[in-house]
mmCIF file of C-alpha atoms and ligand atoms in Angstrom:
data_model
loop_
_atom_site.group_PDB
_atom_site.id
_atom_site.type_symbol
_atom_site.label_atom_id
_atom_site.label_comp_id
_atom_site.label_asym_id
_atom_site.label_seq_id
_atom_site.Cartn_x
_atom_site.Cartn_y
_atom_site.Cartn_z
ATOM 1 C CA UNK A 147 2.649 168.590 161.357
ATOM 2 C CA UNK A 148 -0.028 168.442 158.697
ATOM 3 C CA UNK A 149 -0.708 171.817 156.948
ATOM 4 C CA UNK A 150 -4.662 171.905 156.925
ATOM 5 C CA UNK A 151 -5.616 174.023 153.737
ATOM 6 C CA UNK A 152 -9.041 174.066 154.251
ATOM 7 C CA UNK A 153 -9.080 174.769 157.737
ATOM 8 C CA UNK A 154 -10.024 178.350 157.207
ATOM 9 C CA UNK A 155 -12.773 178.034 155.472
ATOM 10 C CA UNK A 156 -15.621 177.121 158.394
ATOM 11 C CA UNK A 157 -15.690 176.733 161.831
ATOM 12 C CA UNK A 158 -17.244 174.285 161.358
ATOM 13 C CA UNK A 159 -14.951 172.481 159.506
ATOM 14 C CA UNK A 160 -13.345 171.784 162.604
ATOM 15 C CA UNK A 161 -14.017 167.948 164.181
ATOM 16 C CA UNK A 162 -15.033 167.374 167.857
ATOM 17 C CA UNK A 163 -12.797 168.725 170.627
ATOM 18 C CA UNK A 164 -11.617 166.286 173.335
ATOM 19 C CA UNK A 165 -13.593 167.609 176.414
ATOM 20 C CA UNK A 166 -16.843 167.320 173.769
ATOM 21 C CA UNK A 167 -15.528 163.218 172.634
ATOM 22 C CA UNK A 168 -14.863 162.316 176.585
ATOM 23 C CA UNK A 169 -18.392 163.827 177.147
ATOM 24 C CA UNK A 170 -20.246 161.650 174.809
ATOM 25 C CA UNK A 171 -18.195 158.673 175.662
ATOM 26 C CA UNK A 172 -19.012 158.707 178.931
ATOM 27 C CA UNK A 173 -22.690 159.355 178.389
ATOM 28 C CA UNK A 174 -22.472 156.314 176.104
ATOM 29 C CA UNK A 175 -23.273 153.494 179.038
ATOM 30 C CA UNK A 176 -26.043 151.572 179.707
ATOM 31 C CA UNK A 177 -29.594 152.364 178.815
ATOM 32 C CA UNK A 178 -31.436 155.983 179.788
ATOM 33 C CA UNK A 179 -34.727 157.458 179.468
ATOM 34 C CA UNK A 180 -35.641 158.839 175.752
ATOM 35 C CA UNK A 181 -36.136 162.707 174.604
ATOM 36 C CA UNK A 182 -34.638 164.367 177.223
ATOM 37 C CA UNK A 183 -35.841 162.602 180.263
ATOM 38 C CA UNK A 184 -32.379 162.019 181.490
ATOM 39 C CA UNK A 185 -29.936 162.564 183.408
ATOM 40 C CA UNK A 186 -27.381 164.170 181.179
ATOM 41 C CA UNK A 187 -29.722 166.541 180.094
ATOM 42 C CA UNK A 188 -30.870 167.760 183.458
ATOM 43 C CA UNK A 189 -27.451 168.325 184.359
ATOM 44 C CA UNK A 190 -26.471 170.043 181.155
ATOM 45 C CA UNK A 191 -29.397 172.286 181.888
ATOM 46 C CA UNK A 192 -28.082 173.139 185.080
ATOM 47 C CA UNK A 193 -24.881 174.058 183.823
ATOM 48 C CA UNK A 194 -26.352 176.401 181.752
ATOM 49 C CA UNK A 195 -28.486 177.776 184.432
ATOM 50 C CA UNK A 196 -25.456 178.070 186.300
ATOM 51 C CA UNK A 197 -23.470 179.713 183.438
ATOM 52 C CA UNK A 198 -25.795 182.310 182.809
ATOM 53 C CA UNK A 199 -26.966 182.692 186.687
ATOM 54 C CA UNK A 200 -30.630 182.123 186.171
ATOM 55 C CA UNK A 201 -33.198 180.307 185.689
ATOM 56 C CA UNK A 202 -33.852 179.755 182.176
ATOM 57 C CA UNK A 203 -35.578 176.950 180.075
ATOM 58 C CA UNK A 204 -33.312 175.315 177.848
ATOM 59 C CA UNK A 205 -33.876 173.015 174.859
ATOM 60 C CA UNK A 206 -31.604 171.382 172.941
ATOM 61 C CA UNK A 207 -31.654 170.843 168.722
ATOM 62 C CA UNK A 208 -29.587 169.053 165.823
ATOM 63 C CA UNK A 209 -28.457 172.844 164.665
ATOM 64 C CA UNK A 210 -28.337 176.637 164.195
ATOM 65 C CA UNK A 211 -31.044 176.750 161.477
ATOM 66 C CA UNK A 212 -33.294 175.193 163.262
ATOM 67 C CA UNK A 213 -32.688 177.135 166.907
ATOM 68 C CA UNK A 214 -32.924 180.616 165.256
ATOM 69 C CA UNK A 215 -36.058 179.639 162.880
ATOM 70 C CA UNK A 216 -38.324 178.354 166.125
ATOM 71 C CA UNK A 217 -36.854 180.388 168.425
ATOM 72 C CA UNK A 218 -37.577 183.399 166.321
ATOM 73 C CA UNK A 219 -41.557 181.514 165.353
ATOM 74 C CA UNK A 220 -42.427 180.862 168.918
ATOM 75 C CA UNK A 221 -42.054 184.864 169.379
ATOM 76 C CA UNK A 222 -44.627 185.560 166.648
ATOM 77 C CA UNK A 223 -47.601 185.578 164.772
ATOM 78 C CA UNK A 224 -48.015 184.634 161.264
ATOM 79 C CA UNK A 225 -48.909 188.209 160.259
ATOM 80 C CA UNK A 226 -45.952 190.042 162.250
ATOM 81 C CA UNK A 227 -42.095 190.935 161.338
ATOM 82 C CA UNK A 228 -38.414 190.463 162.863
ATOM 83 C CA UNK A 229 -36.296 193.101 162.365
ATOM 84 C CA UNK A 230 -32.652 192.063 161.675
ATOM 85 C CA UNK A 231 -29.432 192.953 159.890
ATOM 86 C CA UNK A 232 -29.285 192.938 155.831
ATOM 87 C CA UNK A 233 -26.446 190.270 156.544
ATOM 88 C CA UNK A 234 -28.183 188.327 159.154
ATOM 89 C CA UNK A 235 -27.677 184.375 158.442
ATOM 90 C CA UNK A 236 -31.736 184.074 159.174
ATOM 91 C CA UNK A 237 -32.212 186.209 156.091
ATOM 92 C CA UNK A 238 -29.512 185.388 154.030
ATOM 93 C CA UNK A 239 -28.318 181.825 155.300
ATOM 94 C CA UNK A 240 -31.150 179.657 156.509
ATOM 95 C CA UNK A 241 -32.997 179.199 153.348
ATOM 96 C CA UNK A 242 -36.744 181.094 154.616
ATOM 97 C CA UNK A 243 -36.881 178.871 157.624
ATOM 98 C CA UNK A 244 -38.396 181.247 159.862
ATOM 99 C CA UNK A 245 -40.714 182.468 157.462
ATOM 100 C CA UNK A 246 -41.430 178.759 157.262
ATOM 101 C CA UNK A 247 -41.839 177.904 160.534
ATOM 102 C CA UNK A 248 -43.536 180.822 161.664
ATOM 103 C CA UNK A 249 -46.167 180.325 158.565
ATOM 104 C CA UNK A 250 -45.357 183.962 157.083
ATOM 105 C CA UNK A 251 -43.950 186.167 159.305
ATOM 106 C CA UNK A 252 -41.945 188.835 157.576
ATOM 107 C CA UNK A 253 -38.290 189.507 157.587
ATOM 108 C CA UNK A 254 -37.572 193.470 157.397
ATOM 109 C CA UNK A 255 -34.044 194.365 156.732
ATOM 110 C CA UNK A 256 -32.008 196.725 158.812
ATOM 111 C CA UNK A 257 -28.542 198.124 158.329
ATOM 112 C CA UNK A 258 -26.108 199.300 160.358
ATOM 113 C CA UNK A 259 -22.305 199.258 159.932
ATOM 114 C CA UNK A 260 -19.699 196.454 160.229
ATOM 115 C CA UNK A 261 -22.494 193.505 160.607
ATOM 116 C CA UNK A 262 -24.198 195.594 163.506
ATOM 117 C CA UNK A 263 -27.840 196.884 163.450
ATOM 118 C CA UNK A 264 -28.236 200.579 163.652
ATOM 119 C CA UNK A 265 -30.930 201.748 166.642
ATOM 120 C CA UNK A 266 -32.170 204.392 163.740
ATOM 121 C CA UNK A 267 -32.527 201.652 161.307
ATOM 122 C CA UNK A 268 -34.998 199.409 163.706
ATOM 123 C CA UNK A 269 -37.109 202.941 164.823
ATOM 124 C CA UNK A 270 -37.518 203.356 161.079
ATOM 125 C CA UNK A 271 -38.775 200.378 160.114
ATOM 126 C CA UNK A 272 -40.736 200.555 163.155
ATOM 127 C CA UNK A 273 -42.491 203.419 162.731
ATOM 128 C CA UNK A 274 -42.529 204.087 159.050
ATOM 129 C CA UNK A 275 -46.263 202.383 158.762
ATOM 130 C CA UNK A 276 -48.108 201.812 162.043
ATOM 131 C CA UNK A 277 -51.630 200.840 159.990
ATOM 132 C CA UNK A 278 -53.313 197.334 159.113
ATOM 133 C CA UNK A 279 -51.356 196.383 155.962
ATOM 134 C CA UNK A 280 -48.285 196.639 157.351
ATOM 135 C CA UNK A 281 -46.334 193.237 158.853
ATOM 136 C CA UNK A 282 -46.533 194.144 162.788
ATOM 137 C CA UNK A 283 -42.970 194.283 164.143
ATOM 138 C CA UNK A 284 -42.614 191.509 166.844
ATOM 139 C CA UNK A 285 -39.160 190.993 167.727
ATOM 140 C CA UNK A 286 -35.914 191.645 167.065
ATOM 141 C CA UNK A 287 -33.097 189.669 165.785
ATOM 142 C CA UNK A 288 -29.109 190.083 166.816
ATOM 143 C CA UNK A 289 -26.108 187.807 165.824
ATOM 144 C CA UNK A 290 -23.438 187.798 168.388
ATOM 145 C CA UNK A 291 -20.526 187.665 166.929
ATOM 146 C CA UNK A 292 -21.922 188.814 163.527
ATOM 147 C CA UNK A 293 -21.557 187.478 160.209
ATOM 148 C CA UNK A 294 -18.666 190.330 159.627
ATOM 149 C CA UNK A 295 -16.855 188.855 162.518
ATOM 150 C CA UNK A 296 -17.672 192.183 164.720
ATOM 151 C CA UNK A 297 -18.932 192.403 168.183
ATOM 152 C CA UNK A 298 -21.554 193.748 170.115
ATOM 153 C CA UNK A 299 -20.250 195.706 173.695
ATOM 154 C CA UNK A 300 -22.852 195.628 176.258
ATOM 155 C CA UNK A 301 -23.736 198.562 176.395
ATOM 156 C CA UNK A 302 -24.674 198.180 172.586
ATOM 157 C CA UNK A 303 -26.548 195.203 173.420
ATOM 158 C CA UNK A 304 -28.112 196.765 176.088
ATOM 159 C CA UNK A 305 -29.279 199.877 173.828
ATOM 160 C CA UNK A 306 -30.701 197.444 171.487
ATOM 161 C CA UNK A 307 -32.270 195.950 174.585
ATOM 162 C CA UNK A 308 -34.036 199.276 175.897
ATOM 163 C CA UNK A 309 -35.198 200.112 172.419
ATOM 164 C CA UNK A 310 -37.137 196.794 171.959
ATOM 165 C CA UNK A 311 -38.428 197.358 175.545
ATOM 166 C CA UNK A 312 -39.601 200.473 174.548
ATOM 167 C CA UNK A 313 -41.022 199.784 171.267
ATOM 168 C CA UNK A 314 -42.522 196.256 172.893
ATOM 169 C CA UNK A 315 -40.278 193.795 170.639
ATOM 170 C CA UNK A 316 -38.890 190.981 171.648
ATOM 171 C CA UNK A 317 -35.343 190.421 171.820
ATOM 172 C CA UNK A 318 -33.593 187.278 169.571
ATOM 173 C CA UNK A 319 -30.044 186.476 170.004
ATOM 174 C CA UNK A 320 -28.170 184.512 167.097
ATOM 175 C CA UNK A 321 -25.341 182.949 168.820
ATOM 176 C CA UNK A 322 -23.718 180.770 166.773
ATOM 177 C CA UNK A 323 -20.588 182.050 167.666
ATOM 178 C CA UNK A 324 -21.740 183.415 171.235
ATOM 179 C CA UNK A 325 -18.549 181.824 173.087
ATOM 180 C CA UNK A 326 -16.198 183.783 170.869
ATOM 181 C CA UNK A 327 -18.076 186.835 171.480
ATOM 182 C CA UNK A 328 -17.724 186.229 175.474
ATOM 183 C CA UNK A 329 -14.060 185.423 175.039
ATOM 184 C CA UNK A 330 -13.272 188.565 172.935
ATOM 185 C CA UNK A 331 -15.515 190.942 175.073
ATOM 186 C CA UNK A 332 -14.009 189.065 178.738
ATOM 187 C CA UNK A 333 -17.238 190.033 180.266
ATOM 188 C CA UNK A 334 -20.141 187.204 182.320
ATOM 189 C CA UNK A 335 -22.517 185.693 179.787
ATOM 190 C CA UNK A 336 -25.378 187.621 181.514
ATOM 191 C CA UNK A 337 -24.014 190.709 180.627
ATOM 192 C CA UNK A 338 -24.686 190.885 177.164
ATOM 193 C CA UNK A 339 -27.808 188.239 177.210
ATOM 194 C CA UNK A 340 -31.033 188.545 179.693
ATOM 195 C CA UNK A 341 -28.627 191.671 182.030
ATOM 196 C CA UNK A 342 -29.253 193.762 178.355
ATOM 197 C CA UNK A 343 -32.568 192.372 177.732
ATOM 198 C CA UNK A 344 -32.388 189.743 175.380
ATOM 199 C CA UNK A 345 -34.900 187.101 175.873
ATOM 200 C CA UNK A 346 -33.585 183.789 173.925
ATOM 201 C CA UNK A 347 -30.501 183.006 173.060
ATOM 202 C CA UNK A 348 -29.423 180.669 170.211
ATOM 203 C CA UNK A 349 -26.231 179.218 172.196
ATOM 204 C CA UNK A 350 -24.199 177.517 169.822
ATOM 205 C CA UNK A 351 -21.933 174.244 170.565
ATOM 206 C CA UNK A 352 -21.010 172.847 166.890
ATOM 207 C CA UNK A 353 -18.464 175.552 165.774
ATOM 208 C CA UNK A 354 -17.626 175.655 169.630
ATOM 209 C CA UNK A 355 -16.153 171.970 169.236
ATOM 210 C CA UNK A 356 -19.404 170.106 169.038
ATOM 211 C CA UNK A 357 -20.264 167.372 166.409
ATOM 212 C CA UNK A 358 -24.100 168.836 166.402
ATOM 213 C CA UNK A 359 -26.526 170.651 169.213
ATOM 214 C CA UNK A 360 -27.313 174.251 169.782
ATOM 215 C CA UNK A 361 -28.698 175.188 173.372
ATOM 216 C CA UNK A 362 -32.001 177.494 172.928
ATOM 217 C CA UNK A 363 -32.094 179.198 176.132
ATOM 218 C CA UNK A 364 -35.451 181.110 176.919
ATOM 219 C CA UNK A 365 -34.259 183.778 179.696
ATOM 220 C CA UNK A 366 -38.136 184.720 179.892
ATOM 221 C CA UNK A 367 -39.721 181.425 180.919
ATOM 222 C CA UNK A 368 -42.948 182.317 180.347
ATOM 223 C CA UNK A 369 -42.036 182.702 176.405
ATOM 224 C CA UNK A 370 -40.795 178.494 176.241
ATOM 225 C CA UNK A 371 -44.316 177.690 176.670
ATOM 226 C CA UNK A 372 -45.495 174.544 174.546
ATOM 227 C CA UNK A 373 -41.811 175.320 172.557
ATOM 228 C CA UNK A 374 -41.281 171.354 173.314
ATOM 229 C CA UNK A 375 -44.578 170.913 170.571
ATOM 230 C CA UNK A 376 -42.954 173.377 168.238
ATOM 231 C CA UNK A 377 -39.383 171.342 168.331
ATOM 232 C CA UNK A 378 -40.982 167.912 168.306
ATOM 233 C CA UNK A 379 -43.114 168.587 164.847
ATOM 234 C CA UNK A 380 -40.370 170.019 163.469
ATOM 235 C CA UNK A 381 -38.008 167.182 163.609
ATOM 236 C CA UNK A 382 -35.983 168.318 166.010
ATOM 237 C CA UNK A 383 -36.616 166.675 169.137
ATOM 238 C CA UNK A 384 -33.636 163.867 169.284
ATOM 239 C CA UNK A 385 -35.120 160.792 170.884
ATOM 240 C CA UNK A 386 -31.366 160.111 171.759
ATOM 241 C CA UNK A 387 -30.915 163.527 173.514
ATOM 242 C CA UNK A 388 -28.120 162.354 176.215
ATOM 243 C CA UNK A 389 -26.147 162.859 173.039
ATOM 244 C CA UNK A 390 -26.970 165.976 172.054
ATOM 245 C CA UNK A 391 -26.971 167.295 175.608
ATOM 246 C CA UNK A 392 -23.793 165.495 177.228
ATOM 247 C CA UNK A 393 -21.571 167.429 174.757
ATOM 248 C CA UNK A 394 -22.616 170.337 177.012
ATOM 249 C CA UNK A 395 -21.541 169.074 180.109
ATOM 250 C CA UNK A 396 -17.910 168.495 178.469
ATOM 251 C CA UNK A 397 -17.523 172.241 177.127
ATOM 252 C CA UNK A 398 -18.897 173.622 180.435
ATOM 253 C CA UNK A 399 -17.054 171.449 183.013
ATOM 254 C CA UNK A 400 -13.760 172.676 182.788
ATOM 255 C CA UNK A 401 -14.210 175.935 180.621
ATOM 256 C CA UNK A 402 -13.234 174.207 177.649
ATOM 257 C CA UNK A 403 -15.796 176.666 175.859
ATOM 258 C CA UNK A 404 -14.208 179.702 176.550
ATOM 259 C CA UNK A 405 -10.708 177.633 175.804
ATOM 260 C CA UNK A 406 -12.028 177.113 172.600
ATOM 261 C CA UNK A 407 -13.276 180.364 172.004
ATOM 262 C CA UNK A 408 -10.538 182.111 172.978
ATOM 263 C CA UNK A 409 -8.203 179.888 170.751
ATOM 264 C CA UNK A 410 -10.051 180.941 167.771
ATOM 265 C CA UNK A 411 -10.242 184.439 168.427
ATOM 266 C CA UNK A 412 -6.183 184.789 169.019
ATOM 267 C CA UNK A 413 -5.604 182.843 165.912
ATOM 268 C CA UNK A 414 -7.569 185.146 164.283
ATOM 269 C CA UNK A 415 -6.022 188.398 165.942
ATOM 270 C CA UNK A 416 -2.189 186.462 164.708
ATOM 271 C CA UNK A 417 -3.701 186.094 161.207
ATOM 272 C CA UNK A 418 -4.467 189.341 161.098
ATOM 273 C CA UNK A 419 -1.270 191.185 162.596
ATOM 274 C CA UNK A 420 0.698 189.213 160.123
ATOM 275 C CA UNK A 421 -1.489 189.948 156.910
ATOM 276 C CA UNK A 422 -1.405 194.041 158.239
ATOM 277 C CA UNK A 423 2.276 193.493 157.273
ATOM 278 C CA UNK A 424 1.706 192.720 153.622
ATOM 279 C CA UNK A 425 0.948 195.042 151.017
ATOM 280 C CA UNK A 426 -1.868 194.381 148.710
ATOM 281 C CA UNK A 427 -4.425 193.142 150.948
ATOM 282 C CA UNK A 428 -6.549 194.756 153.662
ATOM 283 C CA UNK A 429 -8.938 193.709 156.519
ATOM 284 C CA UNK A 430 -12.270 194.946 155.717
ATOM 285 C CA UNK A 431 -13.912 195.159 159.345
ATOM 286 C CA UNK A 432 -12.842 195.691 162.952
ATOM 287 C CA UNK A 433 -11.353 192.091 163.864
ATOM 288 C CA UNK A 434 -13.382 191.498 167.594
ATOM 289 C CA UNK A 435 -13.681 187.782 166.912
ATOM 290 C CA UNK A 436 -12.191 184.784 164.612
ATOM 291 C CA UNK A 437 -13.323 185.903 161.197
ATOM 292 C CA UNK A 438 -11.113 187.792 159.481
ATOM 293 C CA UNK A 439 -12.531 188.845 155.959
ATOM 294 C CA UNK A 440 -9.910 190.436 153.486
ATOM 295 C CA UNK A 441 -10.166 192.439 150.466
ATOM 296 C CA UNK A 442 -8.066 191.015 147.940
ATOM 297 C CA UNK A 443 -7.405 190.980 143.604
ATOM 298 C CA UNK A 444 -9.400 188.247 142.418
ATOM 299 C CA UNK A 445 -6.589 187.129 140.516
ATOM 300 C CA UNK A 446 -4.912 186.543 143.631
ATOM 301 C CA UNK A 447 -7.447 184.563 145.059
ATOM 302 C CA UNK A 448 -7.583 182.414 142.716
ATOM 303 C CA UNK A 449 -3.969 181.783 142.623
ATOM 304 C CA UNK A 450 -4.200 181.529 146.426
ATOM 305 C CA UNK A 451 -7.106 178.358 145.368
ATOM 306 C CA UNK A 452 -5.086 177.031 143.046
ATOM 307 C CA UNK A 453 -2.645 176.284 145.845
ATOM 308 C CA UNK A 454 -5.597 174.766 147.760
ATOM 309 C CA UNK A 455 -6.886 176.935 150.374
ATOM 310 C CA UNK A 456 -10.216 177.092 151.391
ATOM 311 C CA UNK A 457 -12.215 179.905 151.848
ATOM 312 C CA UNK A 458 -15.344 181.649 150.854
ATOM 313 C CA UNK A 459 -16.027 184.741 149.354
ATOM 314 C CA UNK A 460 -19.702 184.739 149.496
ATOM 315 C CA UNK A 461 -20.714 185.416 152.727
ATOM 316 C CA UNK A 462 -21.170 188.933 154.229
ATOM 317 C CA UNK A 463 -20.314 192.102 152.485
ATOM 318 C CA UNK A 464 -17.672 190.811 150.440
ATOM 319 C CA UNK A 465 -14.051 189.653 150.436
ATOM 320 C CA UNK A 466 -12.543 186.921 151.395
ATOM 321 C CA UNK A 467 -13.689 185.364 154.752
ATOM 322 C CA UNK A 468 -11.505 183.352 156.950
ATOM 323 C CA UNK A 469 -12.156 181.539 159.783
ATOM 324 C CA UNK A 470 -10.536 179.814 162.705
ATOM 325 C CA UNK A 471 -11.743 177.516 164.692
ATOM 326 C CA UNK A 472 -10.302 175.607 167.996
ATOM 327 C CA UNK A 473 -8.538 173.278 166.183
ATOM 328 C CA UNK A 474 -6.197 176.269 164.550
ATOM 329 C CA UNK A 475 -2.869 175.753 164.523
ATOM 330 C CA UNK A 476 0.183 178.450 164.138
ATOM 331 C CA UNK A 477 1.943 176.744 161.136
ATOM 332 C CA UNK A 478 -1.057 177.194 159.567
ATOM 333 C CA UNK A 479 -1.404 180.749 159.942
ATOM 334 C CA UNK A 480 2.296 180.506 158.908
ATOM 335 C CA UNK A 481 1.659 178.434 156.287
ATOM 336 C CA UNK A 482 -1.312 180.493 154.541
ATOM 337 C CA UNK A 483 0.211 183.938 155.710
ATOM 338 C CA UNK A 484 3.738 182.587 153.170
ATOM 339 C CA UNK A 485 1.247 182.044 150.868
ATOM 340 C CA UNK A 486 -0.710 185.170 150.530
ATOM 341 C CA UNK A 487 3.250 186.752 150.724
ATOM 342 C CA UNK A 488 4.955 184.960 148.200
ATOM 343 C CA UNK A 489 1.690 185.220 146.038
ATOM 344 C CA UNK A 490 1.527 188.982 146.397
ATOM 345 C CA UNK A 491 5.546 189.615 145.753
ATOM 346 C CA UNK A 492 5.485 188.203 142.445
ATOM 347 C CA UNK A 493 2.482 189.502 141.027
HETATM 348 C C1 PLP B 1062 -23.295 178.658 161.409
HETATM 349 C C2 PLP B 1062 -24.285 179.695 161.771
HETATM 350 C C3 PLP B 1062 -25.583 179.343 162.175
HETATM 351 C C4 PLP B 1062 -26.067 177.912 162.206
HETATM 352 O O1 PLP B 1062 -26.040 177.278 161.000
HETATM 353 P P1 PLP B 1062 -26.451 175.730 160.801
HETATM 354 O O2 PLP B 1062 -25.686 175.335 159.601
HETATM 355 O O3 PLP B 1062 -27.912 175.690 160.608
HETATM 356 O O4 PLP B 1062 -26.060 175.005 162.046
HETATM 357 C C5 PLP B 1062 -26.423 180.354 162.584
HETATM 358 N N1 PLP B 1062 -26.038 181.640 162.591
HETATM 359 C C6 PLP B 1062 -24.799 182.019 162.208
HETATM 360 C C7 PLP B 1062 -24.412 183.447 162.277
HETATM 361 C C8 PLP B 1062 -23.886 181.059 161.767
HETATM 362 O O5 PLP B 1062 -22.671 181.435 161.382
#
């Protein structure tokens, strides 16, 4: 068994899962209509309808930069806002690509603790300035699970959900890891998506065991109109979209998307249950997902590089993040926890 040291470092440094391969091979026959027009695509869409038990739009891009960043445009005006988490990957990960594709509109910064915005934080910056120079707050942005590797219940969603309702934001849902948030939470993908008032999702499929697509699913239909325009001059209409949609149909089928998920997330809950053992090191937030993000001497993570694992330490608040994926194995949990062991015994 090969000992993957860089496995940890991304989910998406995972490849493509089997049900996601079969899927694309057997959408690779004969010839079919360009851009969407085809059969693969309707029936992914239904699956998703189905999954989610209604009837939502559903478009389908190359990846998670460009879901959030025209999702999160099509929802406002050039002279508005989006409210979202100080660790948010829009602000801190997509390189101003919803300012960019929105022609201005203005990211405020919440807070809130372990990766989760704060209600108090979003009425603030809501009503700290209600005049003309102020960026008009449009929407609202979430990541489920968040960059710390946290989770939002329902009913936290759903508060979130009321408070937009009430202060007449819309509701954005980053979802990049949205499969490991329904696997760690066991609950129906409405319940924490259009049931708690979110109205689009970013689902994601590549760290789900995709090669590329992310499913932007507009729960309010009305909102999706003319979003085929918006995705189309912004590159990101594939003309070959049986291939970005038949991937769907193989992590649907058969539940291999929850598999997947769920894989990650108990990797992640082993990793952590045998690091808690070790002295030295700590986990840094509430483990709900597959992240696990450790505080650690910097001498030892170096040492820990120098023996060739992967990971970063530049994402989120801190520490080092690691990540599994559904292609984690138990000998390498083994194999990294004996590192991080021997590493901290005889230093
Ligand atoms: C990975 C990720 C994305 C998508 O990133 P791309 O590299 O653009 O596909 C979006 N949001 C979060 C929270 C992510 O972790």
């Amino acid at each position: 068994m090969t000992i993957h040291k860089n496995c940890f470092a991304s989910d998406n440094y995972a490849g493509i899962c089997p049900e996601v391969w079969q899927a694309m091979e057997e959408a690779n026959h004969g010839f079919a209509t360009s851009y969407g027009d085809d059969p693969w695509t309707e029936k992914a869409c239904g699956k998703i309808r189905e999954l989610f038990e209604t009837d939502c739009e559903i478009f389908f891009v190359f990846n998670g930069t460009a879901a959030n960043s025209l999702a999160l445009a099509s929802l406002c005006h050039s002279y508005n806002s989006i409210i979202c988490h100080e660790s948010a990957h829009v602000e801190t990960d997509e390189c101003g690509a919803t300012e960019f594709f929105s022609n201005g509109t203005k990211i405020l910064l919440a807070d809130g603790e372990n990766g989760k915005i704060s209600l108090d934080s979003i009425e603030h910056i809501v009503n700290k300035r209600t005049d003309i120079h102020y960026p008009k707050p449009k929407a609202i942005s979430i990541t489920q699970s968040t960059e710390l590797g946290t989770v939002y219940r329902p009913d936290e969603v759903r508060a979130i959900g009321d408070l937009a309702k009430r202060l007449d934001l819309k509701l954005h849902m980053d979802g990049a890891r949205f499969a490991n948030a329904v696997a760690a939470l066991n609950v129906a993908p409405k319940e924490i998506t259009w049931q708690a008032g979110v109205d689009v999702l970013c689902f994601g499929g590549t760290k789900n065991g995709m090669a590329i697509s992310e499913a932007i699913i507009f729960f309010d239909r009305k909102l999706a109109a003319e979003f085929d325009y918006r995705c189309k001059q912004a590159g990101q209409l594939a003309s070959k979209m049986r291939f970005l949609s038949a991937p769907w149909i193989g992590l649907l089928e058969n539940g291999a998307w929850l598999k997947n998920a769920a894989h990650a997330n108990s990797c992640a809950a082993l990793l952590e249950a045998k690091l808690s053992i070790i002295p030295g090191v700590s986990v840094m937030f509430p483990r709900d997902a597959n992240a696990i993000f450790l505080q650690m001497p910097p001498e030892l993570a170096e040492r820990l590089r120098d023996l060739g694992w992967k990971f970063y330490t530049f994402i989120g608040a801190g520490g080092a993040r690691f990540l599994c994926s559904w292609k984690t194995s138990e000998e390498e949990i083994e194999a990294l926890v004996a590192d991080i062991s021997r590493l901290v015994k005889s230093s």
